[in-house]
């Protein structure tokens, strides 16, 4: 056995099983740092789930998706990704409640699938957040230019980077409180737009009269055929990205058994209400052939379809108010960047898959050097001000383009492997504190949809429009994350010398760090009948 494998050799599983003594026995630790603080309350977790990741992907990127695919493709594409994410979050909730360990899904992939694939997923996810932060800082600066285009974006990159640095002083509690407040503002804005959109569509505002579904007939519900439809998926993934942070926050939640299932169920409302209904109404009141939508990409908030729809209705004050909401949303996502990357890098460093120094956690429960690395990446925001800087930045963002599909699919795969190992080792399902309604089948559907989205995105990267010919630059700007994941996977295979495809089900450690419930706690299983089906569905969602 090579020395590298000796460095990564996992300790034997401890036979001790506990319920809630607050100590995590995590598997594979080689550089144990101080414990992260459990300061996140249930209200923080719920708001992170409902509105934590609502940002430029919804308020700006949806315009580009509407222009490429049309209103029907926009709604269907976001719905497919939303359903996929709903199953992913249910799988992640089950694992996070039973194993509320640091690193969450990265740890689960290492533990239940394969260390090399976990290494690839961990770094892929961390790099995605590292590169998204400077993008969000630039986006926040550009939103300010809606009012003051005479000031350089670099000024606002500096201001927002300082604000993020100050938030880090307060640790995870600061992250939770900021997300709680900002998410409430975003949720209120989404509700307000739905009401306003209905009024505009019915002819209550503006001089266009009753609109109804006119734009679904002319210019049409779909554009550019399957090419346009496939182009929606990457935009939708970017818009939904960050929902999985609920699972990552499990190790810092005061009561994961109660907070995480509740938060994961909130994802249903966020998908159905804040995304699908908003986008459906947006497609009713803004035509997909509006040339301004071609600029609704990246951080260009002046061409946000929400702002454009309000402007077209002749309302003078609301565009500025909604642009302020977009600014707040972008800052919120930037705040999530510092949480997502730092916790992942710290967990990887503890397992010897990242530099040892990143495993350090100070007395306030902050992964200090991880935070320094993340904020240092924020300095890349100044690239956007330089000549041709955005071209460089587009290539940096290409590293994160498909990351969410890989991570979400791996979460589903880890849950499937966990359930198979649980059954192989003779454990009872009643020991699992939280079980999703569809169990392993929900994860199978989620994994299938992730693979489907990757295939559709691959096709769109080759043929972005019906008459397009394959172009290497355009392809890799959409699909660069795939070869990066393969390279990371092969690197750890070579480094560790372990060429097995996956961990055997009989060898998977189901004990270390687990918090199973006593079988007596589970009570008597409810008999499933058609009569009680409606109530079982309600309880599954609420």
Short mmCIF file of C-alpha atoms in Angstrom, two decimals:
data_model
loop_
_atom_site.label_atom_id
_atom_site.label_comp_id
_atom_site.label_asym_id
_atom_site.label_seq_id
_atom_site.Cartn_x
_atom_site.Cartn_y
_atom_site.Cartn_z
CA UNK A 1 0.00 0.00 0.00
CA UNK A 2 1.46 3.41 -0.98
CA UNK A 3 2.33 5.98 1.69
CA UNK A 4 -0.37 8.26 0.34
CA UNK A 5 -3.00 5.68 1.16
CA UNK A 6 -1.62 5.32 4.66
CA UNK A 7 -2.13 9.04 5.12
CA UNK A 8 -5.76 8.71 4.18
CA UNK A 9 -6.49 5.42 5.95
CA UNK A 10 -9.80 5.76 7.78
CA UNK A 11 -9.98 4.87 11.45
CA UNK A 12 -12.10 1.95 12.52
CA UNK A 13 -15.71 2.79 13.25
CA UNK A 14 -16.54 3.44 16.85
CA UNK A 15 -19.30 1.21 18.19
CA UNK A 16 -20.75 4.02 20.24
CA UNK A 17 -24.10 5.24 18.96
CA UNK A 18 -25.67 8.33 20.43
CA UNK A 19 -28.68 10.52 19.92
CA UNK A 20 -27.90 14.11 20.76
CA UNK A 21 -24.86 14.55 22.97
CA UNK A 22 -23.54 17.26 20.64
CA UNK A 23 -20.29 15.48 19.71
CA UNK A 24 -19.69 14.35 16.13
CA UNK A 25 -17.45 11.38 15.51
CA UNK A 26 -16.58 11.96 11.87
CA UNK A 27 -14.96 9.35 9.68
CA UNK A 28 -11.66 9.95 7.85
CA UNK A 29 -10.37 12.79 10.05
CA UNK A 30 -6.60 13.25 9.88
CA UNK A 31 -6.28 16.94 10.92
CA UNK A 32 -9.02 17.60 13.46
CA UNK A 33 -9.65 21.30 14.03
CA UNK A 34 -11.71 22.95 16.74
CA UNK A 35 -15.47 22.46 16.57
CA UNK A 36 -17.69 24.78 14.56
CA UNK A 37 -20.31 26.56 16.66
CA UNK A 38 -23.94 25.42 16.51
CA UNK A 39 -25.49 28.90 16.41
CA UNK A 40 -27.98 28.48 13.55
CA UNK A 41 -31.59 28.35 14.77
CA UNK A 42 -34.62 26.88 13.03
CA UNK A 43 -35.72 30.31 11.73
CA UNK A 44 -32.31 30.80 10.10
CA UNK A 45 -32.49 27.41 8.40
CA UNK A 46 -36.00 28.03 7.08
CA UNK A 47 -35.17 31.41 5.58
CA UNK A 48 -31.95 30.06 4.07
CA UNK A 49 -34.06 27.34 2.42
CA UNK A 50 -36.84 29.66 1.23
CA UNK A 51 -34.91 32.66 -0.01
CA UNK A 52 -31.20 32.14 0.60
CA UNK A 53 -30.19 31.56 -3.01
CA UNK A 54 -32.65 33.90 -4.76
CA UNK A 55 -30.37 36.28 -6.62
CA UNK A 56 -29.06 37.26 -10.03
CA UNK A 57 -29.92 33.84 -11.48
CA UNK A 58 -33.63 34.53 -11.02
CA UNK A 59 -33.82 38.30 -11.30
CA UNK A 60 -31.39 38.72 -14.23
CA UNK A 61 -30.48 35.37 -15.80
CA UNK A 62 -34.11 34.39 -16.33
CA UNK A 63 -34.36 37.13 -18.97
CA UNK A 64 -31.67 35.50 -21.10
CA UNK A 65 -33.39 32.13 -20.71
CA UNK A 66 -36.72 33.69 -21.75
CA UNK A 67 -35.07 35.19 -24.84
CA UNK A 68 -33.45 31.87 -25.83
CA UNK A 69 -36.26 29.43 -25.16
CA UNK A 70 -39.53 31.33 -24.81
CA UNK A 71 -41.93 31.49 -21.82
CA UNK A 72 -42.98 27.82 -21.88
CA UNK A 73 -39.39 26.55 -22.07
CA UNK A 74 -38.50 28.94 -19.24
CA UNK A 75 -41.18 27.58 -16.91
CA UNK A 76 -40.69 23.92 -17.87
CA UNK A 77 -36.89 24.12 -17.60
CA UNK A 78 -36.98 25.75 -14.17
CA UNK A 79 -39.67 23.26 -13.10
CA UNK A 80 -37.57 20.25 -14.11
CA UNK A 81 -34.54 21.58 -12.25
CA UNK A 82 -36.80 22.47 -9.32
CA UNK A 83 -38.29 18.97 -9.06
CA UNK A 84 -34.79 17.51 -9.33
CA UNK A 85 -33.63 19.77 -6.53
CA UNK A 86 -36.65 18.89 -4.38
CA UNK A 87 -35.68 15.20 -4.46
CA UNK A 88 -32.04 16.12 -3.88
CA UNK A 89 -32.90 18.17 -0.80
CA UNK A 90 -35.07 15.39 0.59
CA UNK A 91 -32.15 12.95 0.23
CA UNK A 92 -29.75 15.45 1.76
CA UNK A 93 -32.14 16.07 4.67
CA UNK A 94 -32.24 12.37 5.57
CA UNK A 95 -28.46 12.13 5.58
CA UNK A 96 -27.92 15.46 7.37
CA UNK A 97 -30.28 14.56 10.22
CA UNK A 98 -28.69 11.16 10.73
CA UNK A 99 -25.13 12.44 10.13
CA UNK A 100 -24.96 16.18 11.01
CA UNK A 101 -21.23 16.24 10.31
CA UNK A 102 -18.96 18.92 8.97
CA UNK A 103 -18.81 19.06 5.17
CA UNK A 104 -22.25 17.48 4.65
CA UNK A 105 -22.62 16.24 1.06
CA UNK A 106 -18.87 16.23 0.38
CA UNK A 107 -18.45 13.98 3.43
CA UNK A 108 -21.33 11.75 2.34
CA UNK A 109 -19.88 11.24 -1.13
CA UNK A 110 -16.46 10.34 0.34
CA UNK A 111 -18.08 8.00 2.83
CA UNK A 112 -20.80 6.29 0.79
CA UNK A 113 -19.57 6.47 -2.82
CA UNK A 114 -15.81 6.87 -3.34
CA UNK A 115 -13.09 9.11 -1.79
CA UNK A 116 -11.80 10.17 -5.22
CA UNK A 117 -15.24 11.23 -6.41
CA UNK A 118 -15.75 13.01 -3.08
CA UNK A 119 -12.44 14.84 -3.59
CA UNK A 120 -13.58 15.93 -7.06
CA UNK A 121 -17.00 17.05 -5.79
CA UNK A 122 -15.56 18.90 -2.82
CA UNK A 123 -13.07 20.94 -4.83
CA UNK A 124 -15.53 21.44 -7.68
CA UNK A 125 -18.06 22.89 -5.23
CA UNK A 126 -15.49 25.00 -3.39
CA UNK A 127 -14.05 26.42 -6.64
CA UNK A 128 -17.58 27.22 -7.83
CA UNK A 129 -18.26 29.39 -4.79
CA UNK A 130 -14.75 30.89 -4.87
CA UNK A 131 -15.30 32.13 -8.44
CA UNK A 132 -18.95 33.13 -7.94
CA UNK A 133 -18.04 35.60 -5.16
CA UNK A 134 -16.18 38.12 -7.37
CA UNK A 135 -18.99 37.76 -9.94
CA UNK A 136 -21.57 38.68 -7.31
CA UNK A 137 -19.45 41.64 -6.16
CA UNK A 138 -19.28 42.93 -9.74
CA UNK A 139 -23.02 42.35 -10.11
CA UNK A 140 -23.69 44.35 -6.96
CA UNK A 141 -21.51 47.19 -8.27
CA UNK A 142 -23.29 47.22 -11.64
CA UNK A 143 -26.69 47.41 -9.93
CA UNK A 144 -25.53 50.64 -8.28
CA UNK A 145 -24.80 52.06 -11.74
CA UNK A 146 -28.56 52.00 -12.29
CA UNK A 147 -28.52 55.22 -10.25
CA UNK A 148 -24.89 56.41 -10.45
CA UNK A 149 -23.19 55.44 -13.68
CA UNK A 150 -20.53 58.09 -13.10
CA UNK A 151 -18.91 56.04 -10.33
CA UNK A 152 -16.54 53.16 -11.05
CA UNK A 153 -17.72 49.64 -10.27
CA UNK A 154 -14.40 49.15 -8.43
CA UNK A 155 -15.62 51.49 -5.69
CA UNK A 156 -18.63 49.31 -4.98
CA UNK A 157 -16.62 46.09 -5.22
CA UNK A 158 -14.49 47.50 -2.41
CA UNK A 159 -17.51 48.59 -0.34
CA UNK A 160 -19.29 45.25 -0.57
CA UNK A 161 -16.10 43.29 0.06
CA UNK A 162 -15.59 45.27 3.27
CA UNK A 163 -19.19 44.57 4.29
CA UNK A 164 -18.69 40.82 3.74
CA UNK A 165 -15.47 40.95 5.78
CA UNK A 166 -17.33 42.60 8.67
CA UNK A 167 -20.05 39.91 8.54
CA UNK A 168 -17.38 37.22 8.94
CA UNK A 169 -16.37 38.71 12.30
CA UNK A 170 -19.63 37.44 13.77
CA UNK A 171 -19.13 33.89 12.51
CA UNK A 172 -21.99 31.61 11.52
CA UNK A 173 -24.45 33.59 13.64
CA UNK A 174 -23.67 36.69 11.55
CA UNK A 175 -24.24 34.70 8.35
CA UNK A 176 -27.55 33.38 9.70
CA UNK A 177 -28.89 36.75 10.83
CA UNK A 178 -27.90 38.52 7.60
CA UNK A 179 -29.50 35.78 5.50
CA UNK A 180 -32.64 35.88 7.65
CA UNK A 181 -33.16 39.61 7.06
CA UNK A 182 -32.14 39.70 3.40
CA UNK A 183 -34.20 36.60 2.57
CA UNK A 184 -37.31 38.21 4.05
CA UNK A 185 -36.79 41.22 1.77
CA UNK A 186 -36.36 38.97 -1.29
CA UNK A 187 -39.45 36.93 -0.40
CA UNK A 188 -41.49 40.12 0.02
CA UNK A 189 -40.28 41.36 -3.38
CA UNK A 190 -41.26 38.08 -5.08
CA UNK A 191 -44.74 38.22 -3.56
CA UNK A 192 -45.07 41.87 -4.55
CA UNK A 193 -44.08 41.14 -8.17
CA UNK A 194 -46.64 38.34 -8.43
CA UNK A 195 -49.40 40.73 -7.34
CA UNK A 196 -48.14 43.52 -9.61
CA UNK A 197 -47.74 41.11 -12.54
CA UNK A 198 -51.35 39.97 -12.24
CA UNK A 199 -52.50 43.61 -12.19
CA UNK A 200 -50.38 44.44 -15.28
CA UNK A 201 -51.58 41.34 -17.13
CA UNK A 202 -55.22 42.24 -16.46
CA UNK A 203 -54.69 45.78 -17.78
CA UNK A 204 -54.85 47.51 -14.42
CA UNK A 205 -51.60 49.43 -15.03
CA UNK A 206 -50.12 50.94 -18.18
CA UNK A 207 -51.63 51.61 -21.59
CA UNK A 208 -51.43 48.09 -23.07
CA UNK A 209 -54.81 47.00 -21.77
CA UNK A 210 -55.61 43.37 -21.11
CA UNK A 211 -52.63 41.19 -22.07
CA UNK A 212 -53.68 37.73 -20.94
CA UNK A 213 -51.62 35.01 -22.64
CA UNK A 214 -51.04 37.02 -25.82
CA UNK A 215 -47.27 36.66 -25.71
CA UNK A 216 -47.58 32.87 -25.50
CA UNK A 217 -49.19 32.94 -28.97
CA UNK A 218 -47.18 35.76 -30.50
CA UNK A 219 -44.15 35.48 -30.57
CA UNK A 220 -44.92 31.99 -29.17
CA UNK A 221 -44.45 29.70 -26.19
CA UNK A 222 -41.18 28.18 -27.50
CA UNK A 223 -38.20 29.62 -29.38
CA UNK A 224 -35.25 27.95 -31.14
CA UNK A 225 -36.70 24.47 -30.76
CA UNK A 226 -34.91 22.00 -28.51
CA UNK A 227 -31.76 24.14 -28.61
CA UNK A 228 -33.54 26.98 -26.85
CA UNK A 229 -35.15 24.62 -24.34
CA UNK A 230 -31.81 22.96 -23.48
CA UNK A 231 -30.25 26.38 -22.95
CA UNK A 232 -32.53 27.04 -19.98
CA UNK A 233 -30.97 24.35 -17.78
CA UNK A 234 -27.62 25.98 -16.97
CA UNK A 235 -29.36 29.29 -16.18
CA UNK A 236 -31.85 27.45 -13.96
CA UNK A 237 -29.06 25.58 -12.16
CA UNK A 238 -27.28 28.87 -11.44
CA UNK A 239 -30.57 30.33 -10.15
CA UNK A 240 -31.23 27.38 -7.81
CA UNK A 241 -27.60 27.06 -6.73
CA UNK A 242 -27.15 27.46 -2.98
CA UNK A 243 -30.24 25.59 -1.87
CA UNK A 244 -27.99 22.74 -0.76
CA UNK A 245 -26.41 25.08 1.83
CA UNK A 246 -29.12 23.91 4.22
CA UNK A 247 -27.41 20.52 4.33
CA UNK A 248 -23.98 22.13 4.69
CA UNK A 249 -25.28 24.11 7.69
CA UNK A 250 -26.33 20.92 9.51
CA UNK A 251 -23.10 20.78 11.54
CA UNK A 252 -23.76 24.33 12.79
CA UNK A 253 -27.46 23.93 13.53
CA UNK A 254 -28.60 23.89 17.16
CA UNK A 255 -31.26 21.24 16.45
CA UNK A 256 -30.68 19.54 13.07
CA UNK A 257 -33.28 16.83 13.68
CA UNK A 258 -36.04 19.44 13.76
CA UNK A 259 -34.63 22.28 11.62
CA UNK A 260 -33.34 20.41 8.57
CA UNK A 261 -36.49 18.43 7.63
CA UNK A 262 -38.56 21.59 8.07
CA UNK A 263 -36.16 23.62 5.93
CA UNK A 264 -35.99 20.96 3.20
CA UNK A 265 -39.78 20.96 2.95
CA UNK A 266 -39.71 24.74 2.47
CA UNK A 267 -37.87 24.12 -0.82
CA UNK A 268 -41.20 22.98 -2.29
CA UNK A 269 -42.73 26.42 -1.69
CA UNK A 270 -39.67 28.24 -2.99
CA UNK A 271 -39.73 26.23 -6.21
CA UNK A 272 -43.49 26.42 -6.76
CA UNK A 273 -44.12 29.96 -5.56
CA UNK A 274 -41.04 32.13 -5.84
CA UNK A 275 -39.69 30.66 -9.06
CA UNK A 276 -42.39 28.99 -11.15
CA UNK A 277 -45.24 31.45 -10.51
CA UNK A 278 -42.94 34.48 -10.83
CA UNK A 279 -41.52 33.21 -14.12
CA UNK A 280 -44.93 32.25 -15.45
CA UNK A 281 -46.24 35.75 -14.81
CA UNK A 282 -43.05 37.26 -16.23
CA UNK A 283 -43.66 35.33 -19.47
CA UNK A 284 -47.20 36.73 -19.61
CA UNK A 285 -46.24 40.41 -19.39
CA UNK A 286 -42.90 40.50 -21.26
CA UNK A 287 -42.54 39.20 -24.85
CA UNK A 288 -39.68 36.76 -25.42
CA UNK A 289 -38.61 38.55 -28.64
CA UNK A 290 -37.82 41.78 -26.79
CA UNK A 291 -34.28 42.58 -27.99
CA UNK A 292 -33.38 44.04 -24.59
CA UNK A 293 -33.51 40.52 -23.11
CA UNK A 294 -30.45 39.55 -25.12
CA UNK A 295 -28.47 41.60 -22.58
CA UNK A 296 -30.12 39.90 -19.57
CA UNK A 297 -27.05 37.91 -18.67
CA UNK A 298 -24.42 37.89 -15.97
CA UNK A 299 -24.64 40.94 -13.75
CA UNK A 300 -26.41 43.39 -16.05
CA UNK A 301 -29.27 44.41 -13.75
CA UNK A 302 -30.34 47.28 -16.03
CA UNK A 303 -31.73 44.58 -18.32
CA UNK A 304 -33.37 42.52 -15.60
CA UNK A 305 -36.64 41.20 -17.09
CA UNK A 306 -38.41 42.12 -13.85
CA UNK A 307 -37.22 45.73 -14.09
CA UNK A 308 -38.06 45.86 -17.82
CA UNK A 309 -41.59 44.55 -17.20
CA UNK A 310 -42.19 47.22 -14.56
CA UNK A 311 -40.78 49.94 -16.84
CA UNK A 312 -43.00 48.84 -19.74
CA UNK A 313 -46.02 49.24 -17.47
CA UNK A 314 -45.18 52.92 -17.10
CA UNK A 315 -44.45 52.76 -13.36
CA UNK A 316 -41.73 55.28 -12.53
CA UNK A 317 -40.68 54.50 -8.95
CA UNK A 318 -40.81 50.71 -8.76
CA UNK A 319 -37.90 49.99 -11.16
CA UNK A 320 -35.54 51.68 -8.72
CA UNK A 321 -37.06 49.80 -5.79
CA UNK A 322 -36.76 46.46 -7.56
CA UNK A 323 -33.19 47.24 -8.58
CA UNK A 324 -32.47 47.81 -4.87
CA UNK A 325 -33.94 44.35 -4.21
CA UNK A 326 -31.60 42.90 -6.84
CA UNK A 327 -28.67 44.61 -5.12
CA UNK A 328 -29.72 43.08 -1.79
CA UNK A 329 -30.16 39.68 -3.43
CA UNK A 330 -26.70 39.76 -4.94
CA UNK A 331 -25.15 40.70 -1.58
CA UNK A 332 -27.07 37.82 0.00
CA UNK A 333 -25.66 35.31 -2.50
CA UNK A 334 -22.17 36.76 -1.98
CA UNK A 335 -22.68 36.14 1.74
CA UNK A 336 -23.63 32.54 0.94
CA UNK A 337 -20.42 32.19 -1.10
CA UNK A 338 -18.30 32.79 1.98
CA UNK A 339 -20.25 30.13 3.88
CA UNK A 340 -20.39 27.44 1.17
CA UNK A 341 -16.73 27.49 0.16
CA UNK A 342 -15.20 27.92 3.62
CA UNK A 343 -17.10 25.04 5.25
CA UNK A 344 -16.32 22.73 2.34
CA UNK A 345 -12.61 23.58 2.29
CA UNK A 346 -12.34 23.21 6.08
CA UNK A 347 -13.99 19.76 5.97
CA UNK A 348 -11.67 18.69 3.14
CA UNK A 349 -8.59 19.90 5.03
CA UNK A 350 -9.64 17.83 8.05
CA UNK A 351 -9.64 14.75 5.81
CA UNK A 352 -6.26 15.48 4.23
CA UNK A 353 -7.78 16.50 0.88
CA UNK A 354 -6.80 20.18 1.21
CA UNK A 355 -3.85 22.01 2.79
CA UNK A 356 -3.69 21.30 6.54
CA UNK A 357 -3.74 25.01 7.45
CA UNK A 358 -7.33 25.27 6.16
CA UNK A 359 -8.55 22.92 8.91
CA UNK A 360 -7.95 25.59 11.57
CA UNK A 361 -11.04 26.85 13.40
CA UNK A 362 -10.63 29.68 15.91
CA UNK A 363 -12.29 30.01 19.34
CA UNK A 364 -15.25 31.83 17.78
CA UNK A 365 -16.00 28.81 15.58
CA UNK A 366 -14.75 30.42 12.36
CA UNK A 367 -12.62 28.54 9.78
CA UNK A 368 -10.27 31.50 9.69
CA UNK A 369 -7.84 30.65 6.88
CA UNK A 370 -10.66 29.40 4.66
CA UNK A 371 -12.36 32.77 5.10
CA UNK A 372 -9.11 34.54 4.16
CA UNK A 373 -8.87 32.45 0.96
CA UNK A 374 -12.48 33.19 0.03
CA UNK A 375 -12.17 36.93 0.61
CA UNK A 376 -8.90 36.94 -1.35
CA UNK A 377 -10.82 35.52 -4.31
CA UNK A 378 -13.18 38.46 -3.90
CA UNK A 379 -10.31 40.68 -5.07
CA UNK A 380 -10.78 39.12 -8.52
CA UNK A 381 -13.83 41.37 -8.74
CA UNK A 382 -11.48 44.13 -9.87
CA UNK A 383 -10.79 42.12 -13.04
CA UNK A 384 -14.27 43.09 -14.24
CA UNK A 385 -13.20 46.74 -14.32
CA UNK A 386 -10.15 46.10 -16.51
CA UNK A 387 -10.23 46.12 -20.31
CA UNK A 388 -11.32 42.69 -21.55
CA UNK A 389 -11.65 41.75 -17.89
CA UNK A 390 -15.13 40.31 -18.33
CA UNK A 391 -13.78 37.86 -20.93
CA UNK A 392 -11.33 36.52 -18.37
CA UNK A 393 -14.08 36.42 -15.81
CA UNK A 394 -16.42 34.46 -18.08
CA UNK A 395 -13.79 31.73 -18.24
CA UNK A 396 -13.49 31.72 -14.46
CA UNK A 397 -17.27 31.35 -14.18
CA UNK A 398 -17.13 28.48 -16.68
CA UNK A 399 -15.48 26.46 -13.91
CA UNK A 400 -18.71 26.65 -11.92
CA UNK A 401 -21.20 26.31 -14.78
CA UNK A 402 -22.07 22.64 -14.29
CA UNK A 403 -20.89 22.27 -10.70
CA UNK A 404 -24.37 22.20 -9.23
CA UNK A 405 -25.53 19.35 -11.48
CA UNK A 406 -22.52 17.25 -10.44
CA UNK A 407 -22.99 18.06 -6.74
CA UNK A 408 -26.76 17.48 -6.73
CA UNK A 409 -26.43 14.24 -8.66
CA UNK A 410 -23.72 13.07 -6.25
CA UNK A 411 -25.98 13.85 -3.28
CA UNK A 412 -28.66 11.58 -4.76
CA UNK A 413 -26.09 8.88 -5.52
CA UNK A 414 -24.71 9.06 -1.97
CA UNK A 415 -28.23 8.64 -0.56
CA UNK A 416 -28.91 5.65 -2.82
CA UNK A 417 -25.65 4.00 -1.76
CA UNK A 418 -26.38 4.78 1.90
CA UNK A 419 -29.81 3.13 1.73
CA UNK A 420 -28.38 0.08 -0.05
CA UNK A 421 -25.65 -0.26 2.59
CA UNK A 422 -28.20 0.25 5.37
CA UNK A 423 -30.24 -2.63 3.98
CA UNK A 424 -27.17 -4.82 3.30
CA UNK A 425 -25.95 -4.43 6.89
CA UNK A 426 -29.34 -5.38 8.32
CA UNK A 427 -30.30 -2.01 9.83
CA UNK A 428 -33.94 -1.01 10.33
CA UNK A 429 -35.40 2.02 8.54
CA UNK A 430 -37.05 2.93 11.84
CA UNK A 431 -33.63 3.97 13.14
CA UNK A 432 -33.49 6.79 10.57
CA UNK A 433 -34.96 9.93 12.22
CA UNK A 434 -36.21 11.51 8.97
CA UNK A 435 -37.23 9.56 5.88
CA UNK A 436 -38.38 11.27 2.64
CA UNK A 437 -41.79 10.20 1.30
CA UNK A 438 -40.35 8.51 -1.81
CA UNK A 439 -37.22 7.21 -0.11
CA UNK A 440 -34.57 5.79 -2.42
CA UNK A 441 -36.84 6.17 -5.48
CA UNK A 442 -36.90 9.95 -5.07
CA UNK A 443 -33.09 9.98 -5.19
CA UNK A 444 -33.15 7.74 -8.27
CA UNK A 445 -35.46 10.23 -10.01
CA UNK A 446 -33.23 13.11 -8.89
CA UNK A 447 -30.10 11.36 -10.20
CA UNK A 448 -31.81 10.61 -13.53
CA UNK A 449 -32.92 14.24 -13.96
CA UNK A 450 -29.39 15.46 -13.16
CA UNK A 451 -27.97 13.20 -15.87
CA UNK A 452 -30.69 14.39 -18.26
CA UNK A 453 -29.79 18.03 -17.60
CA UNK A 454 -26.08 17.30 -18.17
CA UNK A 455 -26.90 15.68 -21.53
CA UNK A 456 -29.17 18.58 -22.57
CA UNK A 457 -26.53 21.11 -21.54
CA UNK A 458 -23.87 19.20 -23.50
CA UNK A 459 -26.06 19.38 -26.61
CA UNK A 460 -26.72 23.08 -26.07
CA UNK A 461 -23.01 23.77 -25.60
CA UNK A 462 -22.40 22.23 -29.05
CA UNK A 463 -25.47 23.72 -30.75
CA UNK A 464 -26.72 26.84 -28.90
CA UNK A 465 -29.10 27.61 -31.80
CA UNK A 466 -30.68 25.47 -34.54
CA UNK A 467 -28.31 26.74 -37.25
CA UNK A 468 -25.16 26.84 -35.10
CA UNK A 469 -22.00 24.84 -35.72
CA UNK A 470 -19.81 23.50 -32.88
CA UNK A 471 -17.34 26.06 -31.54
CA UNK A 472 -14.61 25.11 -29.05
CA UNK A 473 -14.67 28.42 -27.17
CA UNK A 474 -18.46 28.46 -26.75
CA UNK A 475 -18.50 24.78 -25.77
CA UNK A 476 -15.91 25.04 -23.01
CA UNK A 477 -17.41 28.24 -21.62
CA UNK A 478 -20.47 26.12 -20.82
CA UNK A 479 -18.89 22.72 -20.17
CA UNK A 480 -15.45 23.44 -18.71
CA UNK A 481 -16.50 22.08 -15.30
CA UNK A 482 -16.82 18.55 -16.71
CA UNK A 483 -13.16 18.04 -17.71
CA UNK A 484 -12.13 19.75 -14.45
CA UNK A 485 -14.15 17.22 -12.42
CA UNK A 486 -12.62 14.33 -14.37
CA UNK A 487 -9.11 15.76 -13.81
CA UNK A 488 -9.72 16.12 -10.05
CA UNK A 489 -11.10 12.58 -9.86
CA UNK A 490 -8.12 11.08 -11.68
CA UNK A 491 -5.66 13.15 -9.62
CA UNK A 492 -6.90 11.67 -6.34
CA UNK A 493 -7.00 8.17 -7.82
CA UNK A 494 -3.34 8.52 -8.79
CA UNK A 495 -2.37 10.23 -5.53
CA UNK A 496 -4.12 7.69 -3.29
CA UNK A 497 -3.34 4.65 -5.41
CA UNK A 498 -6.86 3.37 -4.81
CA UNK A 499 -8.36 2.38 -8.17
CA UNK A 500 -11.55 0.73 -6.90
CA UNK A 501 -14.65 2.25 -8.47
CA UNK A 502 -16.56 2.56 -5.19
CA UNK A 503 -16.66 1.48 -1.58
CA UNK A 504 -18.24 -1.94 -1.08
CA UNK A 505 -21.65 -1.76 0.59
CA UNK A 506 -20.51 -4.13 3.32
CA UNK A 507 -17.49 -1.91 4.07
CA UNK A 508 -19.39 1.39 4.39
CA UNK A 509 -19.22 2.76 7.95
CA UNK A 510 -22.77 3.50 9.08
CA UNK A 511 -21.91 4.10 12.75
CA UNK A 512 -19.37 6.91 13.16
CA UNK A 513 -20.97 10.30 13.70
CA UNK A 514 -24.51 8.92 13.41
CA UNK A 515 -27.48 10.03 15.47
CA UNK A 516 -30.06 7.28 14.99
CA UNK A 517 -33.30 7.27 16.91
CA UNK A 518 -34.48 4.40 19.07
CA UNK A 519 -36.85 2.14 17.19
CA UNK A 520 -39.42 2.80 19.92
CA UNK A 521 -39.33 6.52 19.01
CA UNK A 522 -40.61 5.79 15.53
CA UNK A 523 -43.96 4.63 16.84
CA UNK A 524 -46.40 2.54 14.87
CA UNK A 525 -46.20 3.04 11.12
CA UNK A 526 -49.33 4.56 9.61
CA UNK A 527 -51.21 2.22 7.31
CA UNK A 528 -51.06 3.69 3.79
CA UNK A 529 -54.50 3.86 2.20
CA UNK A 530 -56.13 5.96 -0.53
CA UNK A 531 -58.28 7.54 2.17
CA UNK A 532 -55.36 9.02 4.12
CA UNK A 533 -53.28 9.86 1.01
CA UNK A 534 -54.20 13.60 1.03
CA UNK A 535 -53.16 14.02 4.67
CA UNK A 536 -49.95 12.07 4.11
CA UNK A 537 -49.10 14.44 1.23
CA UNK A 538 -49.79 17.48 3.42
CA UNK A 539 -47.58 16.15 6.22
CA UNK A 540 -44.82 15.41 3.70
CA UNK A 541 -44.83 19.03 2.54
CA UNK A 542 -45.41 20.76 5.86
#
